[in-house]
Short mmCIF file of C-alpha atoms in Angstrom, two decimals:
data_model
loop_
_atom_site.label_atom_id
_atom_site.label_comp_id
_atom_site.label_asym_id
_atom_site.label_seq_id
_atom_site.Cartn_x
_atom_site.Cartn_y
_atom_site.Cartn_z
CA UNK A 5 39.93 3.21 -19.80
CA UNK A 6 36.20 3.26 -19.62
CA UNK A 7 35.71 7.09 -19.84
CA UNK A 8 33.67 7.13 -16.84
CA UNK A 9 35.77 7.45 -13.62
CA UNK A 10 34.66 7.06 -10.10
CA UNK A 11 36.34 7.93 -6.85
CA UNK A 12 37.06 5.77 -4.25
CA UNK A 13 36.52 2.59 -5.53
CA UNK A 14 36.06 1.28 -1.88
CA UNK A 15 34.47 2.85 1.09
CA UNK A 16 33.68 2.09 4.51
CA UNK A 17 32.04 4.60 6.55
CA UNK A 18 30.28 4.95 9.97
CA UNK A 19 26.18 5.73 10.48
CA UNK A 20 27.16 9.67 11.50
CA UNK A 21 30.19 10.11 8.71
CA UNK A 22 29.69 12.95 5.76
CA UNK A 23 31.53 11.77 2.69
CA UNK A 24 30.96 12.37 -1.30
CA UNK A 25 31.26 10.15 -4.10
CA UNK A 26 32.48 11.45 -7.22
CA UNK A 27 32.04 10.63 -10.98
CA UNK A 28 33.96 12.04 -13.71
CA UNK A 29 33.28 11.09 -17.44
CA UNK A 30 35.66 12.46 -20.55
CA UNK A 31 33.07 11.58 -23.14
CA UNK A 32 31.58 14.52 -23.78
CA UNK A 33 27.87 13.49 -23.17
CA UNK A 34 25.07 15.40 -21.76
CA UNK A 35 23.33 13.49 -19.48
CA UNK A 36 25.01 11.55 -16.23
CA UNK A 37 22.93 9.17 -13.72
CA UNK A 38 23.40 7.43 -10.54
CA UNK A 39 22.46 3.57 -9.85
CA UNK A 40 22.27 1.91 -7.02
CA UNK A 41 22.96 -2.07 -7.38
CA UNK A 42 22.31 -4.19 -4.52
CA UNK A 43 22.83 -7.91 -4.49
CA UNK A 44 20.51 -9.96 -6.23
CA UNK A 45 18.05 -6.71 -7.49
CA UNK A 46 17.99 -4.98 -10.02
CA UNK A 47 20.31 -1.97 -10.63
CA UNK A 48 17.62 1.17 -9.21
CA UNK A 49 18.32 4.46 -10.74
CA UNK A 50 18.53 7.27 -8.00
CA UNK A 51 18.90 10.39 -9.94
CA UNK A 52 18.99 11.89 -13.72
CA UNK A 53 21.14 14.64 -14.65
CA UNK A 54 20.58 16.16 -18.16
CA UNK A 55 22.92 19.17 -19.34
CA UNK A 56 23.47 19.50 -15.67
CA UNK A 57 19.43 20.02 -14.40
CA UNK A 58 18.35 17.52 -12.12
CA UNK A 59 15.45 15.69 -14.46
CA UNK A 60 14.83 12.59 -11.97
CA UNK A 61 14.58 11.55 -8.46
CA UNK A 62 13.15 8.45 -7.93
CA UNK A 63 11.94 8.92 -3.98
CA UNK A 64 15.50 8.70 -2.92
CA UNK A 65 15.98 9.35 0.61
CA UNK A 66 17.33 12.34 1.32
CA UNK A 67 20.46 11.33 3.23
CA UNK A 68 21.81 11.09 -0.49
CA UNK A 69 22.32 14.58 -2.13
CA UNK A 70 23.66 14.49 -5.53
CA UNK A 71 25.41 17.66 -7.07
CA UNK A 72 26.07 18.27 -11.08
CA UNK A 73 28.62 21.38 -10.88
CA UNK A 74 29.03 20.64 -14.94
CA UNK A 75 28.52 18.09 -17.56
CA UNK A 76 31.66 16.56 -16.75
CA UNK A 77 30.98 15.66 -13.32
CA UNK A 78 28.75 14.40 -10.51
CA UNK A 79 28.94 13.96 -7.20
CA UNK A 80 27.19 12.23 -4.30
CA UNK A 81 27.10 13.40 -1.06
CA UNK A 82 26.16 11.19 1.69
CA UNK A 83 25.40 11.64 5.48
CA UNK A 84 24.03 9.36 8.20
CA UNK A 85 23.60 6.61 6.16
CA UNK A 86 22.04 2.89 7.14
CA UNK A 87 23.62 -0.65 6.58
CA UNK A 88 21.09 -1.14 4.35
CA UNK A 89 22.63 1.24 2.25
CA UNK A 90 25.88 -0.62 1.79
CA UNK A 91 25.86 -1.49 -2.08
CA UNK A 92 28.07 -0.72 -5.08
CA UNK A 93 26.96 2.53 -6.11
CA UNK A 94 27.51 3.03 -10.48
CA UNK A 95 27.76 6.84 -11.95
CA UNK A 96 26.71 6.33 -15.75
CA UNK A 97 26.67 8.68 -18.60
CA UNK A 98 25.09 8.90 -22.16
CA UNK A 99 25.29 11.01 -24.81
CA UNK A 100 21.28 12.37 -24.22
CA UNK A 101 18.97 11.75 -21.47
CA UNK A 102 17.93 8.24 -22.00
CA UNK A 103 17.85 6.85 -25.64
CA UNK A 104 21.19 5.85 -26.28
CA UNK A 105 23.46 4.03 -24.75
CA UNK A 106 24.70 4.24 -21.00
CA UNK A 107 28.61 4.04 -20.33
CA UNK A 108 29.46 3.30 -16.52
CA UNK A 109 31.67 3.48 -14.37
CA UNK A 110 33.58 0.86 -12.29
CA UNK A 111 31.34 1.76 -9.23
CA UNK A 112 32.34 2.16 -5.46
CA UNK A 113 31.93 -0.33 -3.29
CA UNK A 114 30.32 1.26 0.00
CA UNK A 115 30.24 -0.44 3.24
CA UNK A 116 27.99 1.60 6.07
CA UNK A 117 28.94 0.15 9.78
CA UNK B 19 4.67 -0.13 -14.95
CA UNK B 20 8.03 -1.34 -15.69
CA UNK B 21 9.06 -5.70 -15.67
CA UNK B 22 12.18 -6.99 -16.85
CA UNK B 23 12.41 -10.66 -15.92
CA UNK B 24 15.54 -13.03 -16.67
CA UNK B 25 16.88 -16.16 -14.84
CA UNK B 26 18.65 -16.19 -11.75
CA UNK B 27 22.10 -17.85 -12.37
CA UNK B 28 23.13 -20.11 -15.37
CA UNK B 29 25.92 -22.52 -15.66
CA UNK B 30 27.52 -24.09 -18.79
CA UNK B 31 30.55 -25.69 -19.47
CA UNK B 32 33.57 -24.42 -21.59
CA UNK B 33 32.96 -24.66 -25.38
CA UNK B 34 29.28 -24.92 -24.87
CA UNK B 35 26.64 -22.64 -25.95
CA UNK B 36 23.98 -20.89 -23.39
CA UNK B 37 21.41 -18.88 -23.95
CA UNK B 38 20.03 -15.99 -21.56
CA UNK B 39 16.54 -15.10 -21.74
CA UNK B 40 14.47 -12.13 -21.06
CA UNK B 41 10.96 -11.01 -20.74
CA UNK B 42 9.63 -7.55 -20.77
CA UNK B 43 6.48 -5.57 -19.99
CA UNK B 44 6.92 -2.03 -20.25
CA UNK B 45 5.08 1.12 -21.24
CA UNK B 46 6.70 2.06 -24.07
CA UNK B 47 9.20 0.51 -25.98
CA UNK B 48 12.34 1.12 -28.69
CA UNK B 49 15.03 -1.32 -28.02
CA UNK B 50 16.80 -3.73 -25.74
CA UNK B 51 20.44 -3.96 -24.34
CA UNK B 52 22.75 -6.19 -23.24
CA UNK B 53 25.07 -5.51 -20.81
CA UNK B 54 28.09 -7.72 -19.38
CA UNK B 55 29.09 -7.42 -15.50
CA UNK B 56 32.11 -8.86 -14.20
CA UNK B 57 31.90 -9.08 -10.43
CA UNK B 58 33.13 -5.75 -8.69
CA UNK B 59 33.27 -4.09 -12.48
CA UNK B 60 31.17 -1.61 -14.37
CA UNK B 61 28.80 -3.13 -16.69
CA UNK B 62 29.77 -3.29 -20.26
CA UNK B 63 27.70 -2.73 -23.26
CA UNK B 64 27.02 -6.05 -25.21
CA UNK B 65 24.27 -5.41 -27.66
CA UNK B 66 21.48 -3.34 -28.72
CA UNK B 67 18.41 -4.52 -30.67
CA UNK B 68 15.98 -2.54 -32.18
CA UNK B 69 14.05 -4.78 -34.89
CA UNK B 70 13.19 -8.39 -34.15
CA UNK B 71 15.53 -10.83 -35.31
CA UNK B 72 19.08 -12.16 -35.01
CA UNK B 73 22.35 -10.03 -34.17
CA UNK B 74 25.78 -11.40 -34.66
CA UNK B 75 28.81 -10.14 -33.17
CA UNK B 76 31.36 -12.96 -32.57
CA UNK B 77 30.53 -15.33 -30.29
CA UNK B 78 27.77 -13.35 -28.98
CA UNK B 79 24.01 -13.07 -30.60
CA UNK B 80 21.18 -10.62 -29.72
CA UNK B 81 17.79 -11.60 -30.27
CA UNK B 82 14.54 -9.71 -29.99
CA UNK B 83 10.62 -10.53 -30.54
CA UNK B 84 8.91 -7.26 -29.94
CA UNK B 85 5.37 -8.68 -30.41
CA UNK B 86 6.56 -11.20 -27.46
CA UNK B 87 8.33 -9.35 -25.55
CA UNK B 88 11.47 -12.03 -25.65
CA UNK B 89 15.11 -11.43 -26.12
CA UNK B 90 17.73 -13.95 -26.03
CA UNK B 91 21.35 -13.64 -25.87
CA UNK B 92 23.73 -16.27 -27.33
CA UNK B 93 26.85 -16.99 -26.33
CA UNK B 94 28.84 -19.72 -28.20
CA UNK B 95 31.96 -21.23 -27.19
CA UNK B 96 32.17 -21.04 -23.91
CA UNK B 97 34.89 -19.46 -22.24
CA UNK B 98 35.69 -19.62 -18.70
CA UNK B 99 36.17 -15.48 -18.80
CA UNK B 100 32.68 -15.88 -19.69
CA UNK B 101 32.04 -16.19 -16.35
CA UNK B 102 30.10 -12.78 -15.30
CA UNK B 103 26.50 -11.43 -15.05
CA UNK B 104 24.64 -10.40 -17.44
CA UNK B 105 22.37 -7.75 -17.22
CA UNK B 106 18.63 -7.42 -19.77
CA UNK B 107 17.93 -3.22 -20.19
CA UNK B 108 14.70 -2.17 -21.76
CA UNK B 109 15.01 1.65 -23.14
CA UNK B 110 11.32 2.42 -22.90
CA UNK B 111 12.09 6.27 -24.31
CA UNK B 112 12.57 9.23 -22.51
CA UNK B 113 13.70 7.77 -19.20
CA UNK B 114 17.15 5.89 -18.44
CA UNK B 115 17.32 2.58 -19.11
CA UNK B 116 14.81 -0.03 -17.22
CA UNK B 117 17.34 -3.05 -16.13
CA UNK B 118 16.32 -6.59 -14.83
CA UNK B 119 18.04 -8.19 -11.88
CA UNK B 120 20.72 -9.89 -14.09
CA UNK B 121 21.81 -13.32 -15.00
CA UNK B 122 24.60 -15.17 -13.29
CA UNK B 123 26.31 -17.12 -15.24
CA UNK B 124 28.92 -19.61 -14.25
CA UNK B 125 31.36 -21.74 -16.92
CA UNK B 126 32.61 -24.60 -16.05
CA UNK B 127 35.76 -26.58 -16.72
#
C-alpha cells in the first residue's frame, strides 16, 4: 500500500464529458499536489495544496478545477477536455509544502476521445 | 529558471552496473532525489542527497556535486526488474519538487 490512493486508475472520456479524479492519502501530511506526466516530458506540476489553501497554479487551463475539501483528500474535476490532455495524471502528498519528500500515487491513466 | 537534464533511455545488461546522470540549474538549491518509475506505476522514492558525496543503500548509490551541479545514481547488479524509469528531482525550497524528463532504462538478458 502506497498511502496515496487514486480513483479510477483508467479513464476514457469524451471532449463534452464532466468527470472528477480523486486522491486520497492516509499519511497524515499537510500538503497534496497534482502532476501531470506526459510521455517523454517531464512530470509538470498543476496545482499545490497546503493545509488545504490552494498555494499554486501553474497557468493550468481552466477546464481542470481541483478541489481540497480536507487534508486527506483532493479531487480533480474535469470538463471538455482535449486529446492533448490524455496523460497519466499523479496526486502526490508530503508532509509540508515542498521540502520533504513527495509520496504518489499510482496515477490514472486518462484517455480524452 | 528551472533545468533538470538527464539521458533519454539507458540499457545495460543483467549483473552489470549503470550509471544515470543528471545536471541541474536552478534558483535555489537544498537537495536532490531519486525517484524509480515502473511503467503505469507511481514513482517511488530512491534517494535523497543533501551534501556532496557518495550514498549507499544496497545496490543503489546517490551521488551529488553541488558546486557542479551533477548527480549520479548507481545501480550495481543488474537486475532485469531493474527495468523502469528513473526520474532526477531538484527541491529548490519552498516550491514542490522540480523533476527532469526521466531516464529509461532497459536491462538486458
Amino acid at each position: 500500500e502506497t498511502g496515496v490512493t487514486q480513483t479510477p486508475r483508467h479513464l476514457v472520456m469524451g471532449m463534452t464529458n464532466k468527470k472528477s479524479l480523486k486522491c486520497e492519502q492516509h499519511l497524515g501530511h499537510n500538503a497534496m499536489y497534482w502532476y501531470k506526466q506526459s510521455a517523454k516530458k517531464p512530470l509538470e506540476l498543476m496545482f499545490v495544496y497546503s493545509l488545504e489553501e490552494r498555494v499554486e497554479n501553474n497557468s493550468v487551463p481552466s477546464r481542470f478545477s481541483p478541489e481540497c475539501p480536507n487534508s486527506s483528500h483532493l479531487f480533480l474535476h474535469l470538463h471538455t477536455l482535449q486529446p492533448e490532455d490524455s496523460a497519466l495524471y499523479l496526486c502526490a502528498s508530503s508532509q509540508d509544502g515542498g521540502f520533504s519528500e513527495a509520496f504518489f500515487g499510482q496515477g490514472t491513466r486518462l484517455t480524452v476521445v | 529558471g528551472q533545468n533538470i537534464d538527464q539521458p533519454t533511455e539507458m540499457t545495460a545488461t543483467e549483473g552489470a552496473i549503470v550509471q544515470i546522470n543528471c545536471t541541474y540549474q536552478t534558483s535555489g538549491f537544498n537537495g536532490l532525489f531519486w525517484y524509480q518509475q515502473h511503467a503505469g506505476e507511481a514513482p517511488t522514492f530512491l534517494s535523497y542527497n543533501v551534501l556532496d558525496g557518495l550514498e549507499e543503500k544496497g545496490r543503489f548509490s546517490s551521488f551529488l556535486s553541488r558546486s557542479k551541479g551533477y548527480s549520479y545514481l548507481l545501480l550495481k547488479e543488474l537486475q532485469m526488474k531493474d527495468s523502469a524509469s528513473y526520474l532526477c528531482a531538484a527541491d529548490v525550497g519552498n516550491t514542490p519538487l522540480v523533476f527532469g524528463k526521466g531516464t529509461r532504462l532497459s536491462v538486458i538478458a
